[in-house]
Amino acid sequence: MPFRASADEYSFLLEHVVDFPQLRGTEKFEEATEDLTAAILSEAGKLCTEVVAPVQRDGDLHPAYLENGVVRTSPGFSDGFKAIADGGWIGMSANPEYGGMGLPMTLTTAVNEMMSGACLSLQLAPLMSQGQIEALEHHGSDAIKDLYLPKLISGEWTGTMNLTEPQAGSDVGALQSKAEDNGDGTFSVSGQKIYITWGDNDLASNVCHLVLARLPGAPAGTKGISLFLVPKLIPDADGNPGKRNGVSVVSLEHKMGLHGSPTAVMQYDNAIGWLVGPEQGGMAAMFTMMNNARLGVGMQGVGVAEAAYQHALEYALERKQGRAGADGKASIIEHADVRRMLMTMKAEVFAARAIGLSCAQAIDMANASKDPAWSARAALLTPMAKAFGSDTGIAVSEMGLQVHGGMGVIEETGAAQFSRDVRVTAIYEGTNGIQAMDLVARKMMDGGEAANLLLDEVEVDIETARESFPNMADSVWQATETLREATDWLNEQTDMNTRFAGAVPYLRAFSRVLGAHLHLKAALAGKGTPREALARFYIRRLLPEHASLLVHAQAGADDLYAMSADEFAT
């Protein structure tokens, strides 16, 4: 089934669910009018549907490969990337001073999700550049910004982020890469990095790496880490790619999915680099890039979920199986269990998409208003957007396989690719377990203030919906109050292991309640339409999961440690 980008769905969400009009009411984003927003979504939708989506299968069947030290990309990827770059889509939210559009992150998030659904392997290339652009805008010197930003924004050059090493995954502070001051404003960077997405390519004339490394005498752990910009080709006096730097691709990983996205092992041997931000300020600079990347990864999950849903829906409409109807055969969409799966897929995609957009909206409002409350809202929603979005991608893709029955595991149908491609989104940019731990620890350092403020707003919206949908509103209200009680309990726990033991179910329960709230808002705006039916399905059948999740979240850690490590093997 040809992929159809969800431009119309985003128009509805922006105007009626996440309150984009509030954002365009700020001075910073007043030019993001309803007409401009509609035009951007429409054009991006055409790009994703007509240009990006057609290369999806080629990326899976003809993976990127390493040839004489250069990564060769999948058929069609070069033309696809050029269309993305020429359309200005890489620099949507970038500073106009350097060639960006200066548009809200909320719009960039919508476009990136549509692009992820079209072809996640290709979308990862501009996403990496967007993250580097943001980091350099905030932390790069004027000289670095003047040289690199216009080329990254235009797509002439691409960017990467280099954190992980063989011995340093989530424990970034264990890295061993080193940097030496050359005394001329440059540094020599040496070390090996693994899992580097789009670590090399033949799409752009240069590849620019942001690399974490430690200077001599710097303290151990994350506090002693600095960040360096290390280009593949060192720019000459005119800013053009010059001589080859001490950067090489050792190998490409053989992955279960995302075959069109080259994941490289990178070697740095006295490579020339430039410091980004202050010495030992590497983690702060990198987190500028990573926080929005976490939102981006969550929306990758949503994009793949949308594509998997569309694929399963077409199959369900066409596949004849079982006795029903006047002719003795019916499409499998008439069977109750297939209906259950398709309704679940559609409802989950909406919830995860709306949560991700709400997070992006909070980021933009924090940027536009400088109000700490919006910054706290964005911080609170980020781990949920990442974890719930990617979990949704995995679950919906798996359900899509089930809708296909035996044909789901036949590669020619393309259904399995969604599951293989999306699986890593729960792992990279911080595993979903780490996201949950972040939610119950760092994001609750305010004693739950940001969480309770959000729940207050949810209950205001519920009251608005009571007249139209009393039963649905009451269910969401009760769930919100149960979540509030669990949040208060969580904040009373001083033993962090008690919090961590229930972190994952707590994050999912919170996301379940937010999803119900956003479905309720959509039903109110689309009363008498299928949106009402979808909201009722979510609230009646999926929201009740929150109760058991919160029991799990408050169970403590004792039973997790009731067996010794050795006893796991008995």
Coordinates of C-alpha atoms in Angstrom, one line a residue:
M1 CA 0.0 0.0 0.0
P2 CA 1.4 3.4 -0.9
F3 CA 2.2 5.4 2.3
R4 CA 0.0 8.5 2.8
A5 CA 1.5 11.2 5.0
S6 CA -0.9 12.4 7.8
A7 CA -0.9 16.1 6.9
D8 CA -4.7 16.5 7.5
E9 CA -4.4 14.7 10.9
Y10 CA -1.7 17.1 12.0
S11 CA -3.8 20.1 10.9
F12 CA -6.6 18.9 13.2
L13 CA -4.3 18.1 16.1
L14 CA -2.5 21.5 15.9
E15 CA -5.7 23.5 15.8
H16 CA -7.9 21.6 18.2
V17 CA -5.9 19.4 20.5
V18 CA -2.5 20.8 21.4
D19 CA -3.5 24.5 21.1
F20 CA -1.1 25.7 18.4
P21 CA -3.0 29.0 18.2
Q22 CA -1.6 29.7 21.7
L23 CA 1.9 29.4 20.2
R24 CA 1.3 31.6 17.2
G25 CA 0.0 34.2 19.6
T26 CA 3.6 34.7 20.9
E27 CA 5.8 37.3 19.3
K28 CA 8.5 34.7 18.4
F29 CA 6.1 32.5 16.3
E30 CA 3.5 35.0 15.2
E31 CA 4.4 34.3 11.6
A32 CA 3.4 30.6 11.9
T33 CA -0.2 31.5 10.7
E34 CA -2.9 28.9 10.1
D35 CA -2.4 29.4 6.3
L36 CA 1.4 29.0 6.5
T37 CA 1.0 25.9 8.8
A38 CA -1.4 24.3 6.4
A39 CA 0.9 25.0 3.4
I40 CA 3.9 23.5 5.2
L41 CA 2.1 20.4 6.2
S42 CA 0.6 19.9 2.7
E43 CA 4.0 20.3 0.9
A44 CA 5.8 18.1 3.4
G45 CA 3.1 15.5 3.0
K46 CA 3.6 15.5 -0.7
L47 CA 7.3 15.1 -0.3
C48 CA 6.9 12.2 2.1
T49 CA 4.3 10.5 0.0
E50 CA 5.7 11.0 -3.4
V51 CA 9.5 11.1 -3.0
V52 CA 10.6 9.6 0.4
A53 CA 8.2 6.7 0.7
P54 CA 9.1 5.1 -2.6
V55 CA 12.7 4.4 -1.4
Q56 CA 11.5 2.6 1.8
R57 CA 11.8 -1.0 0.4
D58 CA 15.0 -0.3 -1.5
G59 CA 16.6 0.7 1.7
D60 CA 15.7 -2.6 3.3
L61 CA 16.5 -4.8 0.3
H62 CA 19.7 -3.0 -0.8
P63 CA 21.5 -1.9 2.4
A64 CA 24.1 0.8 2.7
Y65 CA 27.6 -0.7 2.4
L66 CA 31.3 0.2 2.9
E67 CA 33.4 0.5 -0.2
N68 CA 37.1 1.6 0.0
G69 CA 36.5 3.6 3.2
V70 CA 33.3 5.3 1.9
V71 CA 29.7 4.4 2.7
R72 CA 27.6 3.9 -0.4
T73 CA 23.9 4.5 0.3
S74 CA 20.8 2.6 -0.9
P75 CA 19.3 3.2 -4.3
G76 CA 17.2 6.4 -4.4
F77 CA 18.5 7.7 -1.1
S78 CA 20.6 10.4 -2.8
D79 CA 17.7 11.8 -4.7
G80 CA 15.5 11.6 -1.6
F81 CA 18.0 13.4 0.6
K82 CA 18.5 16.1 -2.1
A83 CA 14.7 16.7 -2.2
I84 CA 14.6 17.0 1.6
A85 CA 17.6 19.4 1.6
D86 CA 16.4 21.5 -1.4
G87 CA 13.0 22.0 0.2
G88 CA 14.7 23.5 3.3
W89 CA 13.2 20.8 5.5
I90 CA 16.5 20.2 7.4
G91 CA 16.6 23.7 8.7
M92 CA 12.9 24.2 9.5
S93 CA 13.6 25.3 13.1
A94 CA 17.1 26.6 12.5
N95 CA 18.1 30.3 12.9
P96 CA 17.2 32.3 9.8
E97 CA 20.5 34.1 10.2
Y98 CA 22.2 31.0 8.9
G99 CA 19.6 30.0 6.3
G100 CA 17.0 28.3 8.5
M101 CA 13.2 28.9 8.5
G102 CA 12.9 29.7 12.2
L103 CA 9.7 27.8 12.5
P104 CA 8.4 26.2 15.7
M105 CA 9.8 22.8 16.8
T106 CA 6.1 21.6 16.8
L107 CA 6.0 21.9 13.0
T108 CA 9.4 20.3 12.6
T109 CA 8.2 17.5 14.8
A110 CA 5.1 16.9 12.6
V111 CA 7.2 16.9 9.4
N112 CA 9.8 14.6 10.9
E113 CA 7.1 12.1 12.0
M114 CA 5.6 12.0 8.5
M115 CA 9.1 11.5 7.1
S116 CA 9.8 8.7 9.5
G117 CA 6.6 6.9 8.4
A118 CA 7.7 7.3 4.8
C119 CA 11.2 6.0 5.3
L120 CA 12.8 5.9 8.7
S121 CA 16.2 4.9 7.4
L122 CA 16.5 8.0 5.3
Q123 CA 14.9 10.3 7.8
L124 CA 17.6 9.6 10.3
A125 CA 20.1 11.5 8.2
P126 CA 18.4 15.0 8.4
L127 CA 17.5 14.3 12.0
M128 CA 21.1 13.9 13.0
S129 CA 21.9 17.1 11.2
Q130 CA 19.1 18.9 13.0
G131 CA 20.5 17.9 16.3
Q132 CA 23.9 19.1 15.5
I133 CA 22.6 22.4 14.2
E134 CA 20.8 22.9 17.5
A135 CA 23.9 22.1 19.6
L136 CA 26.1 24.5 17.5
E137 CA 23.5 27.3 17.7
H138 CA 23.6 27.1 21.5
H139 CA 27.2 26.3 22.1
G140 CA 29.4 26.8 19.0
S141 CA 31.7 29.8 18.7
D142 CA 30.8 32.5 16.1
A143 CA 33.5 31.1 13.8
I144 CA 32.1 27.6 14.0
K145 CA 28.5 28.8 13.5
D146 CA 29.4 31.0 10.5
L147 CA 31.2 28.2 8.7
Y148 CA 29.2 25.1 9.6
L149 CA 25.6 26.1 10.2
P150 CA 24.8 27.3 6.6
K151 CA 26.2 24.1 5.2
L152 CA 24.4 21.8 7.7
I153 CA 21.1 23.7 7.2
S154 CA 21.3 23.5 3.4
G155 CA 22.2 19.8 3.5
E156 CA 25.5 20.4 1.7
W157 CA 27.1 18.8 4.8
T158 CA 25.6 16.3 7.2
G159 CA 26.1 15.9 11.0
T160 CA 26.4 13.1 13.5
M161 CA 26.7 12.6 17.3
N162 CA 29.4 10.4 18.8
L163 CA 28.8 9.3 22.4
T164 CA 28.9 5.5 22.7
E165 CA 32.1 3.4 23.0
P166 CA 32.5 -0.4 23.3
Q167 CA 32.9 0.0 27.1
A168 CA 30.7 3.1 27.6
G169 CA 27.1 2.8 26.5
S170 CA 24.5 4.3 28.9
D171 CA 27.4 5.0 31.2
V172 CA 28.8 7.7 29.0
G173 CA 31.3 8.8 31.8
A174 CA 33.3 5.6 31.2
L175 CA 34.5 6.8 27.8
Q176 CA 38.2 6.6 26.9
S177 CA 38.4 8.9 23.9
K178 CA 41.0 11.6 24.5
A179 CA 41.7 15.1 23.2
E180 CA 45.0 17.0 23.2
D181 CA 45.3 20.8 22.9
N182 CA 47.4 21.7 19.8
G183 CA 47.9 25.2 21.0
D184 CA 46.5 26.8 17.8
G185 CA 42.8 26.7 18.7
T186 CA 42.5 23.1 17.5
F187 CA 42.6 19.7 19.3
S188 CA 43.8 16.3 18.4
V189 CA 41.0 13.7 19.1
S190 CA 41.7 10.0 19.3
G191 CA 39.4 7.1 20.2
Q192 CA 36.8 4.7 18.9
K193 CA 33.0 5.3 18.8
I194 CA 30.3 2.7 18.0
Y195 CA 26.7 2.8 16.9
I196 CA 27.2 6.1 15.0
T197 CA 24.1 6.7 12.9
W198 CA 24.9 7.9 9.4
G199 CA 28.6 8.0 10.4
D200 CA 29.5 8.4 6.7
N201 CA 27.6 8.7 3.4
D202 CA 27.9 9.7 -0.2
L203 CA 25.0 12.1 0.0
A204 CA 26.9 15.2 1.1
S205 CA 30.3 16.7 0.4
N206 CA 31.4 16.5 4.1
V207 CA 30.4 14.7 7.3
C208 CA 30.7 16.7 10.6
H209 CA 31.0 14.7 13.8
L210 CA 30.3 15.9 17.3
V211 CA 32.6 13.8 19.5
L212 CA 32.8 13.5 23.3
A213 CA 36.3 13.1 24.6
R214 CA 38.4 13.9 27.7
L215 CA 41.2 16.4 28.0
P216 CA 44.3 15.6 30.0
G217 CA 43.8 16.1 33.7
A218 CA 40.0 16.2 33.4
P219 CA 38.1 14.5 36.2
A220 CA 36.6 11.0 35.7
G221 CA 33.0 10.6 34.9
T222 CA 30.7 12.8 33.0
K223 CA 31.9 16.0 34.6
G224 CA 35.3 15.7 32.8
I225 CA 33.9 15.3 29.3
S226 CA 34.3 17.9 26.5
L227 CA 32.7 18.1 23.1
F228 CA 34.5 18.6 19.8
L229 CA 33.5 19.2 16.3
V230 CA 35.5 16.9 14.0
P231 CA 34.9 17.1 10.3
K232 CA 35.7 14.2 7.9
L233 CA 37.3 16.7 5.6
I234 CA 39.1 19.7 7.1
P235 CA 37.7 23.0 5.6
D236 CA 40.2 25.0 3.7
A237 CA 40.7 28.8 3.9
D238 CA 37.6 29.3 1.8
G239 CA 35.4 27.0 3.9
N240 CA 35.4 24.2 1.3
P241 CA 36.2 20.5 2.1
G242 CA 39.9 20.2 2.1
K243 CA 42.3 17.4 3.2
R244 CA 41.2 14.2 4.8
N245 CA 41.1 14.3 8.6
G246 CA 42.1 11.4 10.9
V247 CA 38.6 10.0 10.7
S248 CA 37.8 6.6 9.3
V249 CA 34.9 4.1 9.2
V250 CA 36.1 0.8 10.6
S251 CA 33.0 -1.1 9.7
L252 CA 29.2 -1.0 9.4
E253 CA 26.9 -2.9 11.8
H254 CA 24.8 -5.7 10.5
K255 CA 21.4 -4.8 12.1
M256 CA 18.0 -6.4 12.3
G257 CA 16.5 -3.4 10.6
L258 CA 17.1 0.1 9.3
H259 CA 19.4 -1.4 6.7
G260 CA 19.3 1.8 4.6
S261 CA 20.7 3.8 7.6
P262 CA 24.5 3.1 7.9
T263 CA 25.5 2.6 11.6
A264 CA 29.2 2.9 11.8
V265 CA 32.1 2.1 14.0
M266 CA 34.2 5.3 13.8
Q267 CA 38.0 5.6 14.5
Y268 CA 39.6 8.9 15.4
D269 CA 43.4 9.0 15.1
N270 CA 44.7 12.5 16.1
A271 CA 41.8 13.9 14.2
I272 CA 41.7 17.7 14.1
G273 CA 38.7 19.1 16.0
W274 CA 37.4 22.3 17.5
L275 CA 36.0 22.7 21.0
V276 CA 32.3 23.2 21.2
G277 CA 31.3 25.0 24.5
P278 CA 33.7 25.2 27.4
E279 CA 36.2 22.6 28.5
Q280 CA 34.4 19.9 30.5
G281 CA 31.1 21.2 29.3
G282 CA 30.5 18.4 26.8
M283 CA 27.5 16.8 28.4
A284 CA 25.6 20.0 28.8
A285 CA 26.2 20.8 25.1
M286 CA 25.4 17.3 24.0
F287 CA 22.2 17.2 26.0
T288 CA 21.0 20.3 24.1
M289 CA 21.1 18.0 21.1
M290 CA 19.9 14.8 22.9
N291 CA 16.7 16.1 24.5
N292 CA 15.1 17.1 21.3
A293 CA 16.5 14.0 19.7
R294 CA 14.6 12.0 22.3
L295 CA 11.4 13.7 21.2
G296 CA 12.4 12.9 17.6
V297 CA 12.9 9.3 18.3
G298 CA 9.5 9.0 20.0
M299 CA 8.0 10.5 16.9
Q300 CA 9.9 8.0 14.7
G301 CA 8.0 5.3 16.6
V302 CA 4.8 7.1 15.9
G303 CA 5.6 7.5 12.2
V304 CA 6.4 3.8 11.7
A305 CA 3.3 2.9 13.7
E306 CA 1.2 5.0 11.2
A307 CA 2.9 3.3 8.3
A308 CA 2.3 -0.2 9.8
Y309 CA -1.3 0.7 10.5
Q310 CA -1.9 1.8 6.9
H311 CA -0.3 -1.4 5.6
A312 CA -2.4 -3.6 7.9
L313 CA -5.6 -1.7 7.1
E314 CA -5.2 -2.2 3.3
Y315 CA -4.6 -5.9 3.9
A316 CA -7.6 -6.2 6.1
L317 CA -9.8 -4.5 3.6
E318 CA -8.6 -6.8 0.7
R319 CA -8.1 -10.2 2.3
K320 CA -11.1 -12.5 2.1
Q321 CA -11.3 -15.1 4.8
G322 CA -14.1 -16.8 6.8
R323 CA -17.8 -17.1 6.2
A324 CA -19.8 -13.9 6.3
G325 CA -21.9 -11.8 3.9
A326 CA -24.2 -12.8 1.1
D327 CA -21.4 -14.2 -1.0
G328 CA -20.1 -16.4 1.8
K329 CA -16.8 -14.6 2.1
A330 CA -15.9 -11.3 3.7
S331 CA -12.9 -9.1 4.1
I332 CA -11.2 -9.9 7.4
I333 CA -11.9 -6.3 8.6
E334 CA -15.4 -7.7 9.4
H335 CA -14.1 -10.0 12.0
A336 CA -14.3 -8.7 15.6
D337 CA -10.7 -9.6 16.5
V338 CA -9.3 -7.8 13.5
R339 CA -11.4 -4.8 14.3
R340 CA -10.0 -4.9 17.8
M341 CA -6.5 -4.8 16.5
L342 CA -7.1 -2.1 14.0
M343 CA -9.0 0.1 16.4
T344 CA -6.2 -0.4 19.0
M345 CA -3.5 0.5 16.4
K346 CA -5.4 3.7 15.3
A347 CA -6.2 4.8 18.9
E348 CA -2.6 4.2 20.1
V349 CA -1.1 6.1 17.2
F350 CA -3.3 9.1 17.9
A351 CA -2.4 9.1 21.6
A352 CA 1.3 8.8 21.1
R353 CA 1.3 11.4 18.3
A354 CA -0.7 13.9 20.5
I355 CA 1.6 13.4 23.5
G356 CA 4.7 14.0 21.2
L357 CA 3.1 17.2 19.8
S358 CA 2.3 18.4 23.3
C359 CA 5.9 18.0 24.2
A360 CA 7.0 19.9 21.1
Q361 CA 4.5 22.6 21.9
A362 CA 5.9 22.9 25.4
I363 CA 9.5 23.2 24.1
D364 CA 8.3 26.0 21.8
M365 CA 6.4 27.8 24.5
A366 CA 9.4 27.7 26.8
N367 CA 11.5 29.1 24.0
A368 CA 9.0 31.8 23.1
S369 CA 8.0 32.9 26.7
K370 CA 11.1 32.0 28.7
D371 CA 8.6 30.9 31.4
P372 CA 10.2 28.2 33.7
A373 CA 6.9 26.5 34.0
W374 CA 6.9 25.7 30.2
S375 CA 10.5 24.4 30.5
A376 CA 9.4 22.2 33.3
R377 CA 6.5 20.9 31.2
A378 CA 8.8 20.2 28.3
A379 CA 11.2 18.3 30.6
L380 CA 8.4 16.3 32.1
L381 CA 6.9 15.3 28.8
T382 CA 10.1 14.4 27.0
P383 CA 10.7 10.9 28.5
M384 CA 7.0 10.1 28.0
A385 CA 7.1 11.3 24.3
K386 CA 10.2 9.2 23.7
A387 CA 9.3 6.0 25.6
F388 CA 5.5 5.9 24.9
G389 CA 6.1 6.9 21.2
S390 CA 8.7 4.2 20.5
D391 CA 6.8 1.6 22.5
T392 CA 3.7 2.4 20.4
G393 CA 5.8 2.0 17.3
I394 CA 6.9 -1.5 18.4
A395 CA 3.5 -2.6 19.6
V396 CA 1.6 -1.3 16.6
S397 CA 4.1 -2.8 14.1
E398 CA 3.8 -6.2 15.9
M399 CA 0.0 -6.0 15.8
G400 CA 0.2 -5.2 12.1
L401 CA 2.1 -8.5 11.6
Q402 CA -0.8 -10.3 13.4
V403 CA -3.4 -8.7 11.2
H404 CA -1.5 -10.1 8.2
G405 CA -1.6 -13.6 9.7
G406 CA 0.9 -15.9 8.0
M407 CA 1.6 -13.3 5.3
G408 CA 3.0 -11.1 8.0
V409 CA 6.2 -13.1 8.3
I410 CA 6.7 -13.3 4.5
E411 CA 9.2 -10.6 3.7
E412 CA 7.7 -9.8 0.3
T413 CA 4.6 -8.2 2.0
G414 CA 6.9 -5.6 3.7
A415 CA 5.0 -5.9 7.0
A416 CA 7.9 -7.3 8.9
Q417 CA 10.2 -4.4 7.9
F418 CA 8.2 -2.0 10.2
S419 CA 8.9 -4.2 13.2
R420 CA 12.6 -4.7 12.4
D421 CA 13.1 -1.0 11.7
V422 CA 11.3 0.4 14.7
R423 CA 12.6 -1.9 17.4
V424 CA 15.8 0.1 18.0
T425 CA 13.9 3.2 18.9
A426 CA 13.3 1.9 22.4
I427 CA 17.0 1.5 22.8
Y428 CA 18.9 4.5 21.2
E429 CA 18.9 8.0 22.6
G430 CA 18.6 6.5 26.1
T431 CA 16.7 3.2 26.6
N432 CA 13.1 3.5 27.6
G433 CA 14.0 2.2 31.0
I434 CA 16.4 5.1 31.4
Q435 CA 13.6 7.5 30.2
A436 CA 11.3 6.1 33.0
M437 CA 14.0 6.5 35.6
D438 CA 14.6 10.0 34.5
L439 CA 10.9 10.7 34.9
V440 CA 10.6 9.5 38.4
A441 CA 14.0 11.0 39.5
R442 CA 15.2 14.1 37.9
K443 CA 11.8 15.2 36.6
M444 CA 10.3 14.8 40.0
M445 CA 13.0 16.8 41.8
D446 CA 10.4 19.6 42.1
G447 CA 8.3 17.4 44.4
G448 CA 5.9 16.6 41.6
E449 CA 4.9 20.3 41.0
A450 CA 5.2 20.1 37.2
A451 CA 3.3 16.8 37.1
N452 CA 0.5 18.1 39.3
L453 CA 0.2 21.3 37.3
L454 CA -0.3 19.2 34.2
L455 CA -2.9 17.1 35.9
D456 CA -4.7 20.2 37.0
E457 CA -5.0 21.3 33.4
V458 CA -6.2 17.9 32.4
E459 CA -9.0 18.1 34.9
V460 CA -10.0 21.6 33.7
D461 CA -10.4 20.1 30.2
I462 CA -12.3 17.1 31.6
E463 CA -14.8 19.5 33.2
T464 CA -15.4 21.2 29.8
A465 CA -16.1 17.8 28.3
R466 CA -18.6 16.6 31.0
E467 CA -21.7 18.1 29.4
S468 CA -21.1 16.4 26.0
F469 CA -19.5 13.2 27.2
P470 CA -20.3 12.6 30.9
N471 CA -19.3 8.9 31.0
M472 CA -16.0 9.3 29.2
A473 CA -15.2 12.5 31.2
D474 CA -15.9 10.7 34.5
S475 CA -13.6 7.8 33.5
V476 CA -10.7 10.1 32.6
W477 CA -11.3 12.1 35.8
Q478 CA -11.1 9.0 38.0
A479 CA -7.9 7.9 36.2
T480 CA -6.4 11.3 36.6
E481 CA -7.0 11.3 40.4
T482 CA -5.6 7.8 40.7
L483 CA -2.5 9.0 38.8
R484 CA -2.2 12.0 41.1
E485 CA -2.3 9.8 44.2
A486 CA 0.4 7.6 42.7
T487 CA 2.5 10.7 41.9
D488 CA 2.2 11.9 45.4
W489 CA 3.2 8.5 46.8
L490 CA 6.2 8.4 44.4
N491 CA 7.4 11.8 45.7
E492 CA 7.3 10.6 49.3
Q493 CA 9.8 7.8 48.5
T494 CA 13.4 8.6 49.5
D495 CA 14.8 5.3 48.4
M496 CA 15.5 5.8 44.7
N497 CA 15.4 2.0 44.0
T498 CA 11.8 2.0 45.2
R499 CA 11.1 4.7 42.5
F500 CA 13.1 2.9 39.8
A501 CA 11.4 -0.4 40.4
G502 CA 8.1 1.1 39.3
A503 CA 9.4 3.6 36.9
V504 CA 8.4 1.9 33.6
P505 CA 4.8 1.1 34.6
Y506 CA 4.5 4.7 36.1
L507 CA 5.6 6.3 32.8
R508 CA 3.2 4.1 30.9
A509 CA 0.3 4.8 33.2
F510 CA 0.9 8.6 33.0
S511 CA 1.0 8.3 29.2
R512 CA -2.2 6.3 29.2
V513 CA -4.0 9.0 31.1
L514 CA -2.6 11.8 28.9
G515 CA -3.6 9.8 25.9
A516 CA -7.2 9.5 27.2
H517 CA -7.3 13.3 27.9
L518 CA -6.1 14.1 24.4
H519 CA -8.6 11.7 22.9
L520 CA -11.3 13.4 24.9
K521 CA -10.3 16.8 23.5
A522 CA -10.4 15.4 20.0
A523 CA -13.8 13.9 20.6
L524 CA -15.1 17.3 21.8
A525 CA -13.7 19.0 18.7
G526 CA -15.0 16.3 16.4
K527 CA -18.3 15.5 18.1
G528 CA -20.4 13.1 16.0
T529 CA -17.4 12.1 13.9
P530 CA -15.2 8.9 14.0
R531 CA -13.0 10.8 16.5
E532 CA -15.7 10.4 19.1
A533 CA -15.9 6.6 18.4
L534 CA -12.1 6.3 18.6
A535 CA -12.0 8.2 21.9
R536 CA -14.7 6.0 23.4
F537 CA -12.7 2.9 22.4
Y538 CA -9.5 4.2 23.9
I539 CA -11.1 5.3 27.2
R540 CA -13.3 2.2 27.6
R541 CA -10.7 -0.4 26.5
L542 CA -7.2 0.9 26.9
L543 CA -7.3 3.5 29.6
P544 CA -8.2 0.9 32.4
E545 CA -4.7 -0.5 32.0
H546 CA -3.5 2.5 34.0
A547 CA -4.9 1.0 37.2
S548 CA -2.9 -2.2 37.2
L549 CA 0.2 -0.2 36.0
L550 CA 0.0 2.0 39.0
V551 CA -0.3 -0.9 41.4
H552 CA 2.9 -2.2 39.8
A553 CA 4.5 1.3 40.1
Q554 CA 3.9 1.4 43.9
A555 CA 4.9 -2.2 44.6
G556 CA 8.4 -1.2 45.7
A557 CA 11.7 -3.0 45.0
D558 CA 11.8 -5.8 47.6
D559 CA 10.5 -8.5 45.4
L560 CA 12.9 -7.6 42.6
Y561 CA 15.8 -8.4 45.0
A562 CA 14.3 -11.5 46.6
M563 CA 16.6 -13.7 44.6
S564 CA 20.4 -13.4 44.5
A565 CA 22.0 -12.9 41.1
D566 CA 23.2 -16.5 41.2
E567 CA 19.6 -17.8 41.9
F568 CA 18.4 -16.4 38.5
A569 CA 20.2 -19.3 36.9
T570 CA 18.6 -22.0 39.1

